[in-house]
PDB file of C-alpha atoms in Angstrom:
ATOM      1  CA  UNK A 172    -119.448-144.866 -31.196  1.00 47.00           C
ATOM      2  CA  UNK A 173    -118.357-145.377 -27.365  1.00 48.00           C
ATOM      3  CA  UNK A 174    -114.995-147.161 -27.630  1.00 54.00           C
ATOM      4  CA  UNK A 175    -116.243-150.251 -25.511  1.00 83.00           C
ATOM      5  CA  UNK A 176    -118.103-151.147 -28.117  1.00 76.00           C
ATOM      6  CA  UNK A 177    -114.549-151.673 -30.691  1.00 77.00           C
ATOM      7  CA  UNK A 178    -113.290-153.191 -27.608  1.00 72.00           C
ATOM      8  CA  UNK A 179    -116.411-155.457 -27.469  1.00 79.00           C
ATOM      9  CA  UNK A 180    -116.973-158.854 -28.282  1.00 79.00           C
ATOM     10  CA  UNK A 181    -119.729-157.770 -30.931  1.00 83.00           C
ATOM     11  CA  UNK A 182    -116.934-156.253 -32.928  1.00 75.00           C
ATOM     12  CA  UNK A 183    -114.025-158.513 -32.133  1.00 76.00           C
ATOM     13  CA  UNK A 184    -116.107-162.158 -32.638  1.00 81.00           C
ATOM     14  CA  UNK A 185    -119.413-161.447 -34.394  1.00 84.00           C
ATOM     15  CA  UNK A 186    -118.807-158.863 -37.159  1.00 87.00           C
ATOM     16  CA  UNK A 187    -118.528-160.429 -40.440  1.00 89.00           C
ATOM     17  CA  UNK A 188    -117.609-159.322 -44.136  1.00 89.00           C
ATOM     18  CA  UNK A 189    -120.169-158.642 -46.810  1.00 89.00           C
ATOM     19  CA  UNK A 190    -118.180-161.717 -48.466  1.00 89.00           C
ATOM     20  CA  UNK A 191    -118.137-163.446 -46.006  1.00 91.00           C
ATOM     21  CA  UNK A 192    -121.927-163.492 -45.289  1.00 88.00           C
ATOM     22  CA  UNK A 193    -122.490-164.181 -48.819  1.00 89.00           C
ATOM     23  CA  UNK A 194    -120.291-167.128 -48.289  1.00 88.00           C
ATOM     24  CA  UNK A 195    -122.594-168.453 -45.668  1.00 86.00           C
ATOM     25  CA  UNK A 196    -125.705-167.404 -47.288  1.00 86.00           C
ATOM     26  CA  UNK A 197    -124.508-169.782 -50.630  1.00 83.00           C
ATOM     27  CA  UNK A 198    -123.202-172.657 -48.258  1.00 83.00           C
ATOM     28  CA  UNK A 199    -126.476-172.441 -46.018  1.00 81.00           C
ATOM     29  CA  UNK A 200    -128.929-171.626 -48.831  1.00 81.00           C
ATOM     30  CA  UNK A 201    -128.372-172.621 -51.642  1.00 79.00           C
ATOM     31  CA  UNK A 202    -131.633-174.036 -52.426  1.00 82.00           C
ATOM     32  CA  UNK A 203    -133.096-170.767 -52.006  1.00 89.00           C
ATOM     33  CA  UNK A 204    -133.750-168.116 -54.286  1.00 90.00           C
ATOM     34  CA  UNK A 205    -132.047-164.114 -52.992  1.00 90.00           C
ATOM     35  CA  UNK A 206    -135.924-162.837 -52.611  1.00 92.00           C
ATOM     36  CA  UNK A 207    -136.667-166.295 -50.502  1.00 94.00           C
ATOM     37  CA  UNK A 208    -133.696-165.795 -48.136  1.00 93.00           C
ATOM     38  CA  UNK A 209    -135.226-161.859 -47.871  1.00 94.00           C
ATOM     39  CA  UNK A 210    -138.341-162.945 -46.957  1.00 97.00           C
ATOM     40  CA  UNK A 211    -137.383-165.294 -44.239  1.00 96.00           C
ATOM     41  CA  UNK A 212    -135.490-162.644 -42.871  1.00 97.00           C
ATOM     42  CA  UNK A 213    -138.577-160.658 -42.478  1.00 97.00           C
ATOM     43  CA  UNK A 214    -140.400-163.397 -41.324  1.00 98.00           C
ATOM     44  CA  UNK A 215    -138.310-164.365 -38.604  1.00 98.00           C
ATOM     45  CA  UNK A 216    -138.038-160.548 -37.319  1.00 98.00           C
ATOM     46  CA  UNK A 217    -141.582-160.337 -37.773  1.00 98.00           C
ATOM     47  CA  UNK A 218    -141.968-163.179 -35.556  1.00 98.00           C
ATOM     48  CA  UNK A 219    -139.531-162.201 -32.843  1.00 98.00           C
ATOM     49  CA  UNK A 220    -141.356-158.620 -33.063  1.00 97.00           C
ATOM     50  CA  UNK A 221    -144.576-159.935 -32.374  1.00 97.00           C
ATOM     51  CA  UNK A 222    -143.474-162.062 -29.752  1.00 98.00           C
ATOM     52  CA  UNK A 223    -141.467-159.295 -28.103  1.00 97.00           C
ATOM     53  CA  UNK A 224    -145.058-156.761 -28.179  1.00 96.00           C
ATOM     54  CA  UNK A 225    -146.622-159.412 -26.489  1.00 96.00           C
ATOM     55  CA  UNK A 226    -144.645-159.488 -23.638  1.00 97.00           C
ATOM     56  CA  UNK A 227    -144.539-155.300 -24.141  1.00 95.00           C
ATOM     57  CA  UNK A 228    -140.611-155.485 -24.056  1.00 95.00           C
ATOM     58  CA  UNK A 229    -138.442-152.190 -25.104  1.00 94.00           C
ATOM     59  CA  UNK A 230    -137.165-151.986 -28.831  1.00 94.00           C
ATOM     60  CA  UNK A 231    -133.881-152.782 -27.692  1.00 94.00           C
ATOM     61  CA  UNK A 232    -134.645-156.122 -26.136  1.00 96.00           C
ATOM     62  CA  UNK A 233    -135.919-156.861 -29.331  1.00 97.00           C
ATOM     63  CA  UNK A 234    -133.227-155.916 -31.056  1.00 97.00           C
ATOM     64  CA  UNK A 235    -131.088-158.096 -28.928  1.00 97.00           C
ATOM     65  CA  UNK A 236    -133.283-161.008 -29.640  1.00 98.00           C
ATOM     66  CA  UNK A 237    -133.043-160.645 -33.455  1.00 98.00           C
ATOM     67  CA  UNK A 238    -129.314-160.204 -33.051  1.00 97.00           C
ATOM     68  CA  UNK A 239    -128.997-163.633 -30.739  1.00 98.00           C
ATOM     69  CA  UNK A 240    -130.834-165.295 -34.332  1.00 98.00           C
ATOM     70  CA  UNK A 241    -128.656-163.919 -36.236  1.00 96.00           C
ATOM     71  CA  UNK A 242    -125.272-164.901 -34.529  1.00 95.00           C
ATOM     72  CA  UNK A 243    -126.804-168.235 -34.027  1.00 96.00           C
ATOM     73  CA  UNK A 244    -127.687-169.033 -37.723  1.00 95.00           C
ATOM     74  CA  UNK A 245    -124.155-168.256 -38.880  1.00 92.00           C
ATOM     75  CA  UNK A 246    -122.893-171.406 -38.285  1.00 91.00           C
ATOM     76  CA  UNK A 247    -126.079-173.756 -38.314  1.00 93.00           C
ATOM     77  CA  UNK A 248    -129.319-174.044 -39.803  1.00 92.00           C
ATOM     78  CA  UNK A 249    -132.590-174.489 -39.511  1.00 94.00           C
ATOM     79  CA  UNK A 250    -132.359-178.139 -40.045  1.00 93.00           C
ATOM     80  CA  UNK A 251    -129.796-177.794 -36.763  1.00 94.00           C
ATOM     81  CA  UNK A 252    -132.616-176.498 -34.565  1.00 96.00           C
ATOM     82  CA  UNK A 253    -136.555-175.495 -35.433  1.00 97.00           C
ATOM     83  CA  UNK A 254    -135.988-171.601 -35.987  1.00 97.00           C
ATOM     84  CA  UNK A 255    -139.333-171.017 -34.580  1.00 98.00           C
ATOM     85  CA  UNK A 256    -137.942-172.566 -31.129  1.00 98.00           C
ATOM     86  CA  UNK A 257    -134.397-170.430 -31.531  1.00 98.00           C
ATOM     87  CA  UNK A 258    -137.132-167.291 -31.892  1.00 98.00           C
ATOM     88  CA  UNK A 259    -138.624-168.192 -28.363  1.00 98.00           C
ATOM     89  CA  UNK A 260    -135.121-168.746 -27.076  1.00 98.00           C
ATOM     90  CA  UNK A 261    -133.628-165.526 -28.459  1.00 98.00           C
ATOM     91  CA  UNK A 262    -136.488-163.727 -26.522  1.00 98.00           C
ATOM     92  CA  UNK A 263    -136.450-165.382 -23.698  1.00 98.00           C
ATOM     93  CA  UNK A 264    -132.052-164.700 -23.414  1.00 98.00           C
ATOM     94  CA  UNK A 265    -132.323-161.525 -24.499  1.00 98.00           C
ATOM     95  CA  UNK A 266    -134.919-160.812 -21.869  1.00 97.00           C
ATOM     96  CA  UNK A 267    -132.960-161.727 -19.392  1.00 96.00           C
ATOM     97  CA  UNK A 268    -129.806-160.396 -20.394  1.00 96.00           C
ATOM     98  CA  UNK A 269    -131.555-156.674 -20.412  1.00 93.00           C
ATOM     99  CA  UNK A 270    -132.625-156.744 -16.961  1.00 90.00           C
ATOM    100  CA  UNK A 271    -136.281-157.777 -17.919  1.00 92.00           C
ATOM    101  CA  UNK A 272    -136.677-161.147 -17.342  1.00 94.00           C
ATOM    102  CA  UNK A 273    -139.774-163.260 -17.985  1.00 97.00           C
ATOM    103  CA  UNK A 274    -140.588-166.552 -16.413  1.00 97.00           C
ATOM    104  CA  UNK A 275    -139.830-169.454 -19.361  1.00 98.00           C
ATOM    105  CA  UNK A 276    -143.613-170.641 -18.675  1.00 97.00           C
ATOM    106  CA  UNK A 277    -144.578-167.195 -20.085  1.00 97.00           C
ATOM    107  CA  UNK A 278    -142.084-166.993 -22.807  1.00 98.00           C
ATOM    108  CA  UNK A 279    -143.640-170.706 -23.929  1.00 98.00           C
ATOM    109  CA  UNK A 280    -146.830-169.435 -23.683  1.00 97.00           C
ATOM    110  CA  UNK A 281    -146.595-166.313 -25.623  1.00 98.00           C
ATOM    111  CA  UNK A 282    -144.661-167.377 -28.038  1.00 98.00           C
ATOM    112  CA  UNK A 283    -147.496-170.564 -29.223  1.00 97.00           C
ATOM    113  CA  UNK A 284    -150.048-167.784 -28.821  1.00 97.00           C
ATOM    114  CA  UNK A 285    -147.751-165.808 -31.378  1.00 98.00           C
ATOM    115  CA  UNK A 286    -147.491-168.940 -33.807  1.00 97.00           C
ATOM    116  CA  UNK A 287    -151.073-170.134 -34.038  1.00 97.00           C
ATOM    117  CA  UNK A 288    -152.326-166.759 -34.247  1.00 96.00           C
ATOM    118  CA  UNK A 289    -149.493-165.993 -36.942  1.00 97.00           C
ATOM    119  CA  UNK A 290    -150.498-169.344 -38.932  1.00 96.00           C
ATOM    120  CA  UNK A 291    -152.288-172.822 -38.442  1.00 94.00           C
ATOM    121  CA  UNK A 292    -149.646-174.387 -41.096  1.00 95.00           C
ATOM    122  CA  UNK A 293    -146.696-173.661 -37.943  1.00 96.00           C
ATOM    123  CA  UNK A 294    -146.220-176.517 -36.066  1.00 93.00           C
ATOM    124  CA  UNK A 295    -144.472-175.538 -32.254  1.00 96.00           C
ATOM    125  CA  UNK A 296    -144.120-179.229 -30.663  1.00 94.00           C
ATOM    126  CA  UNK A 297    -142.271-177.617 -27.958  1.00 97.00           C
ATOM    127  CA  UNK A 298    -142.455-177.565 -24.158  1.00 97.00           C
ATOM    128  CA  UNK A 299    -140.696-175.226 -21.576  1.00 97.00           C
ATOM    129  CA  UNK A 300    -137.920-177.904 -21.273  1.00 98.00           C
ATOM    130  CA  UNK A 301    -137.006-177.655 -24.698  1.00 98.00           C
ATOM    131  CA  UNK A 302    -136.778-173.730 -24.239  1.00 98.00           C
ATOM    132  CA  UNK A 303    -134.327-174.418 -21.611  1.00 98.00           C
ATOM    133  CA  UNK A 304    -132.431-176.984 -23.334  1.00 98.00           C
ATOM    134  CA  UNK A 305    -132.323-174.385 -26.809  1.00 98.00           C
ATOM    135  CA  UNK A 306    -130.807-171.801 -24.413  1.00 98.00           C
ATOM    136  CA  UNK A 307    -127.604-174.147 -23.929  1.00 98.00           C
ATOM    137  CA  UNK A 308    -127.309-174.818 -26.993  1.00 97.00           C
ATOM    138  CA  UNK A 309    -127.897-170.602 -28.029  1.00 97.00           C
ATOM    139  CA  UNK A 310    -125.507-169.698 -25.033  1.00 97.00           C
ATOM    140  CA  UNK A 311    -122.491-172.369 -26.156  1.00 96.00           C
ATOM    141  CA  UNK A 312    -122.791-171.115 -30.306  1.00 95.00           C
ATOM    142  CA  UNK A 313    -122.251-167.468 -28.588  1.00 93.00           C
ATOM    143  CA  UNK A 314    -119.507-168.505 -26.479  1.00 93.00           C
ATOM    144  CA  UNK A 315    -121.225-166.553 -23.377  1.00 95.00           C
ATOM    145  CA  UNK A 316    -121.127-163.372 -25.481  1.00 91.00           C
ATOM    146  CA  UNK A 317    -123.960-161.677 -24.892  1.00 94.00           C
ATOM    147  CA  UNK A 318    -123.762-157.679 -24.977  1.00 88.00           C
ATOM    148  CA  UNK A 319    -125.262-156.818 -28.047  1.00 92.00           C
ATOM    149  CA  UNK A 320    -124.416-153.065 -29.371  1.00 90.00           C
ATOM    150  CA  UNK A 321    -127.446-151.139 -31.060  1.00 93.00           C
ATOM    151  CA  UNK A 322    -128.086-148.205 -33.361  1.00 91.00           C
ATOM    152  CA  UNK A 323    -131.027-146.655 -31.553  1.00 89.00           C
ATOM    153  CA  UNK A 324    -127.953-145.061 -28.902  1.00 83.00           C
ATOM    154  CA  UNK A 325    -126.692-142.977 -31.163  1.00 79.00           C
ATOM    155  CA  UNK A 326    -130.060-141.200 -31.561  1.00 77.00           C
ATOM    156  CA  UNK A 327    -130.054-141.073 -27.967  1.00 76.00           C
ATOM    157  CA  UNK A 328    -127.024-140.000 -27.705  1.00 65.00           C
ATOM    158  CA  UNK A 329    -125.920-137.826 -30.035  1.00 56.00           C
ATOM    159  CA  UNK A 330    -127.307-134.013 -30.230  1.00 58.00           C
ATOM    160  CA  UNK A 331    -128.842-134.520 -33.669  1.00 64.00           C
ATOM    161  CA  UNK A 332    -131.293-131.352 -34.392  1.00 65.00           C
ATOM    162  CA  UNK A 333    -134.050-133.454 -36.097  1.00 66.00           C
ATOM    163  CA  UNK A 334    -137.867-132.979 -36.030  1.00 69.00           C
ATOM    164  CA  UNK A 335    -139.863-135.350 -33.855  1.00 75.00           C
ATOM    165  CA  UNK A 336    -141.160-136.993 -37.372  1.00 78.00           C
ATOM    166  CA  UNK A 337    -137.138-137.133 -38.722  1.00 77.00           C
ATOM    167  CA  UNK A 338    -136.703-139.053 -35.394  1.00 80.00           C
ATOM    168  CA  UNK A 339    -139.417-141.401 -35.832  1.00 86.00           C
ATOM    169  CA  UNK A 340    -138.348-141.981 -39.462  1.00 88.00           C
ATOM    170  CA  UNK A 341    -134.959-142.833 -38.396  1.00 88.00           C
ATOM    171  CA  UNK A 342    -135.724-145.245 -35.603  1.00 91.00           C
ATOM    172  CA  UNK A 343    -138.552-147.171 -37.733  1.00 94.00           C
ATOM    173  CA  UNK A 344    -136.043-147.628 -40.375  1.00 95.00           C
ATOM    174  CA  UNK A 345    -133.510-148.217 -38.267  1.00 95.00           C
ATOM    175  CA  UNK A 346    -136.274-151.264 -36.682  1.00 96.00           C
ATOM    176  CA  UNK A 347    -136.460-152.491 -40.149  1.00 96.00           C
ATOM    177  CA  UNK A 348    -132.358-153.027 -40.706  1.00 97.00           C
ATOM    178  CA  UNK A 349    -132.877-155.773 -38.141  1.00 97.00           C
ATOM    179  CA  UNK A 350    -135.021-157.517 -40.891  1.00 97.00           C
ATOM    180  CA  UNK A 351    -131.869-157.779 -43.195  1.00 96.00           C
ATOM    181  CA  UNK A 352    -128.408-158.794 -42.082  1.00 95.00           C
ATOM    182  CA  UNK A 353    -126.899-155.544 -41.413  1.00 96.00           C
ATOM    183  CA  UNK A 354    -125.738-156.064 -37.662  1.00 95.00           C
ATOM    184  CA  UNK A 355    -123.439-158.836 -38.448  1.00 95.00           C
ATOM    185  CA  UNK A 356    -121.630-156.865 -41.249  1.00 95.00           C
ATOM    186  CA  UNK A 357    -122.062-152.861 -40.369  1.00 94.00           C
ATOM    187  CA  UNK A 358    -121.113-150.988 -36.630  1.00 92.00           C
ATOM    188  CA  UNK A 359    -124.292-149.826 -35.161  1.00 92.00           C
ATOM    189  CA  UNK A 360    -123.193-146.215 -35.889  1.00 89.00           C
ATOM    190  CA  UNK A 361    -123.058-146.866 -39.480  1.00 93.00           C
ATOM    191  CA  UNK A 362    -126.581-147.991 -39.579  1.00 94.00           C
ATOM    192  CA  UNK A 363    -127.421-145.478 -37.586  1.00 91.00           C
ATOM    193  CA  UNK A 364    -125.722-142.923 -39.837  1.00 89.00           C
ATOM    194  CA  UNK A 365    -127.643-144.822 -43.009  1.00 92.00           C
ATOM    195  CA  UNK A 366    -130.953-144.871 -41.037  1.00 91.00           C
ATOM    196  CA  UNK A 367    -130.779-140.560 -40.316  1.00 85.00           C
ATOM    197  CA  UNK A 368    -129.871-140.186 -43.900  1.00 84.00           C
ATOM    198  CA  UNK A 369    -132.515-141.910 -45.774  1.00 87.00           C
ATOM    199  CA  UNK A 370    -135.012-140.304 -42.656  1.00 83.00           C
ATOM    200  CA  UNK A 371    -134.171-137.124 -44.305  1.00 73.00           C
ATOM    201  CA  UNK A 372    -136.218-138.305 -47.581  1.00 68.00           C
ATOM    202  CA  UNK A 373    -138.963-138.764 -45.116  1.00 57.00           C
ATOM    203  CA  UNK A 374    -138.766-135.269 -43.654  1.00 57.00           C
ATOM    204  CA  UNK A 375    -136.331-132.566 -43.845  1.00 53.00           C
ATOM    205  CA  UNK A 376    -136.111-131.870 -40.189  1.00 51.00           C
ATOM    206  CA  UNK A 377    -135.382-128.685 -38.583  1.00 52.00           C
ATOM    207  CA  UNK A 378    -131.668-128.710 -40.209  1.00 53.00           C
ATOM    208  CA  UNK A 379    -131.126-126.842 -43.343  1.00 53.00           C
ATOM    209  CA  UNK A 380    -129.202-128.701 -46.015  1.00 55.00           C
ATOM    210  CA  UNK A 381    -125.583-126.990 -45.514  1.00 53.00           C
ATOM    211  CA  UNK A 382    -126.300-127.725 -41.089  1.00 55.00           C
ATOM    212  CA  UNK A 383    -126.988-131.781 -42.604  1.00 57.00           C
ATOM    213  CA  UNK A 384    -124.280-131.650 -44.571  1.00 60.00           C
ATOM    214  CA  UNK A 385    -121.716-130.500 -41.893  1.00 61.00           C
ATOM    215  CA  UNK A 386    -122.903-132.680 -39.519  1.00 59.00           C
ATOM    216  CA  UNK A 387    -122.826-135.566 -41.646  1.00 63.00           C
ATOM    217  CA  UNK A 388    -119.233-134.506 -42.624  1.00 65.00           C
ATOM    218  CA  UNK A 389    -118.087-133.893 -38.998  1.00 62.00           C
ATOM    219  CA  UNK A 390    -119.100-137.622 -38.367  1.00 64.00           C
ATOM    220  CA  UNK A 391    -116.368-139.903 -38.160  1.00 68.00           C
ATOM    221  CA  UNK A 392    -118.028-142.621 -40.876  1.00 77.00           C
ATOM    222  CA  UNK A 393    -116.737-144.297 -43.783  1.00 79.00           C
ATOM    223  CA  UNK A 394    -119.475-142.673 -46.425  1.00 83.00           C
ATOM    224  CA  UNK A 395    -118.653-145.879 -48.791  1.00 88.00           C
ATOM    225  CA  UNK A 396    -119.978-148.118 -45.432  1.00 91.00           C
ATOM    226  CA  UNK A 397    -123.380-145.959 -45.452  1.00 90.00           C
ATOM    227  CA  UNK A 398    -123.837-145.341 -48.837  1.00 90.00           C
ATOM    228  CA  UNK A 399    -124.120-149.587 -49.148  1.00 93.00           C
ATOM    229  CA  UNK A 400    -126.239-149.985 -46.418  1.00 95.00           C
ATOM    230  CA  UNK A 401    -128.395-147.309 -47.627  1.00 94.00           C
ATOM    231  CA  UNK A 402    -128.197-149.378 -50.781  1.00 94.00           C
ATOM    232  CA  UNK A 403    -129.213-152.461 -48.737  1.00 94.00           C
ATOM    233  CA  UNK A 404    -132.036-151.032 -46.729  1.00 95.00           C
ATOM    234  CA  UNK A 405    -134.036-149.364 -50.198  1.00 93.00           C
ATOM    235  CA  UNK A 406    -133.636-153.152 -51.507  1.00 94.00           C
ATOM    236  CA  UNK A 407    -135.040-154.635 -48.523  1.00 95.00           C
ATOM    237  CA  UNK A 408    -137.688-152.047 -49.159  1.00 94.00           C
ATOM    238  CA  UNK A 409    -138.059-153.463 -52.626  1.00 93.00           C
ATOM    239  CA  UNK A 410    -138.395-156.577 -52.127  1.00 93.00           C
ATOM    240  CA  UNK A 411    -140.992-156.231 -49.376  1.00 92.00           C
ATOM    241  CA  UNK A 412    -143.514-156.056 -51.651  1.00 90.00           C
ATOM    242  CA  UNK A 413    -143.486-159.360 -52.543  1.00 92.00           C
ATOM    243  CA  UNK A 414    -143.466-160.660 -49.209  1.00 95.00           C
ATOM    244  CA  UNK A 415    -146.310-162.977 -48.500  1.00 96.00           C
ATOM    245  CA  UNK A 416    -146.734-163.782 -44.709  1.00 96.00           C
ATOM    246  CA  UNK A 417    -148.771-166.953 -45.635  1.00 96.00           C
ATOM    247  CA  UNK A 418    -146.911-168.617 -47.509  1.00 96.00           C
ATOM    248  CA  UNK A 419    -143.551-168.337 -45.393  1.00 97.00           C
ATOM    249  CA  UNK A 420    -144.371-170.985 -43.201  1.00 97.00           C
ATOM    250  CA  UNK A 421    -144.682-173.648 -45.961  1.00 97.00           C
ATOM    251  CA  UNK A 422    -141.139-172.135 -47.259  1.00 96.00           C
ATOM    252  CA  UNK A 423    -139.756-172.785 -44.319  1.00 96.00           C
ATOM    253  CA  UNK A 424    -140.957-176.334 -44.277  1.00 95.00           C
ATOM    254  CA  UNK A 425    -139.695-176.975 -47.756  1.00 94.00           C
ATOM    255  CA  UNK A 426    -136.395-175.117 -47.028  1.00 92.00           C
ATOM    256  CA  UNK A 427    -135.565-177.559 -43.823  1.00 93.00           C
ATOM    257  CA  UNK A 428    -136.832-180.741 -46.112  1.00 92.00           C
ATOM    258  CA  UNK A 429    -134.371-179.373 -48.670  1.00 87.00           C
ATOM    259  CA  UNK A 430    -131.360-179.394 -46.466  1.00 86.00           C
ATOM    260  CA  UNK A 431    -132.237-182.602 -44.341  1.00 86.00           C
ATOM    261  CA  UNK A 432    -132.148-184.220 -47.953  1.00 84.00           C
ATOM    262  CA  UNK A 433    -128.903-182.577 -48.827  1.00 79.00           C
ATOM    263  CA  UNK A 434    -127.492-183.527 -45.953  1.00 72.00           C
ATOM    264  CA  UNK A 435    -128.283-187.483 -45.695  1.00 64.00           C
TER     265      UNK A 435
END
């Protein structure tokens, strides 16, 4: 990994501890069970994905979006502000932040097109003003921190002798690892590291075992750090099969009425 990035504010503000996510995760939600915090996870990213094909953005502008949720849900939660606007907001930051902007109208109007087609049961009261009034509040929680490191550079990168279906394995998996929590805890090499080696399950490549095995020893990579988000990414895995698209918006209805009630 370039050293910018341990000189970045990604690493220096915005990478957490596996406790100390948990920590949030029990103050945040509690009421939920460990497969229902999963699957809004995946919902979320699913959401943001969608939105993000609509407006036929790169991977990585995605990417950034999902992180933006992320770093913004640390601290709040969705009873602090309607995820499903944050997800618009996200997109529409991250959009610009890349280089690709898209007009705020657009970003409004993709995104309800995204919802309703998504589900009747979400509700997306929202107008372009509160887009641009969510973006304040996105841009404050950050600080103004907005360069957002990725694991799909060190595929670019790096000269790793994989076959074109290795590579595809490794960057789809790699797409899923935004669906868990794994950029706030994990370096982007790390995950990138995980995301080659369980690609290798997929399809063994054009390396031989002893030229994957060198390589993977000549890396510079804490094996204990890969071996538990390997660990994390075949759970996510797991769990996906009892995800249920439908009924996450009704989840996320009854998760928000849980914590308003907590709260009061």
């Amino acid at each position: 990994m370039a050293a910018n990035y341990w000189e970045s504010s990604q690493f220096q503000r915005f990478l957490l501890t596996r406790y100390e996510l948990a920590e949030i995760e029990s103050t945040h939600m509690m009421q939920l069970t460990s497969h229902e915090i999963t699957y809004l996870k995946i919902y979320f990213a699913n959401l943001i994905l969608k939105l993000g094909k609509r407006l036929r953005t790169r991977q990585e502008i995605i990417a950034t979006a999902l992180v933006y949720f992320k770093r913004f849900y640390i601290n709040n939660t969705y009873y602090d502000i309607d995820p499903y606007l944050m997800a618009a907001t996200c997109v529409y930051l991250a959009c610009k932040v890349e280089e690709n902007p898209h007009h705020i109208k657009h970003i409004w109007t993709e995104s309800k097109a995204v919802y309703t087609e998504t589900s009747a049961d979400i509700r997306f009261p929202y107008d372009i003003p509160d887009i641009a009034e969510c973006e304040s509040y996105l841009l404050e929680e950050m600080k103004f921190y907005l360069v957002a490191y990725h694991p799909y550079q060190v595929l670019i990168d790096d000269n790793i002798k994989l076959s074109k279906p290795s590579m595809q394995a490794a960057w789809s998996i790699i797409n899923d690892s935004f669906r868990t929590d794994l950029a706030l805890v994990y370096p982007p090499h790390v995950i990138a590291v995980a995301s080659l080696f369980l690609s290798r399950v997929v399809d063994q490549g054009n390396m031989s075992d002893i030229e994957a095995q060198q390589w993977f020893a000549d890396l510079n990579v804490d094996i204990t750090d890969v071996l538990q988000v390997v660990n994390e990414l075949v759970e996510l895995y797991k769990s996906w099969g009892g995800y249920d698209e439908a009924k996450m918006p009704e989840l996320v209805t009854r998760y928000i009425a849980d914590v308003a009630a907590s709260s009061s």
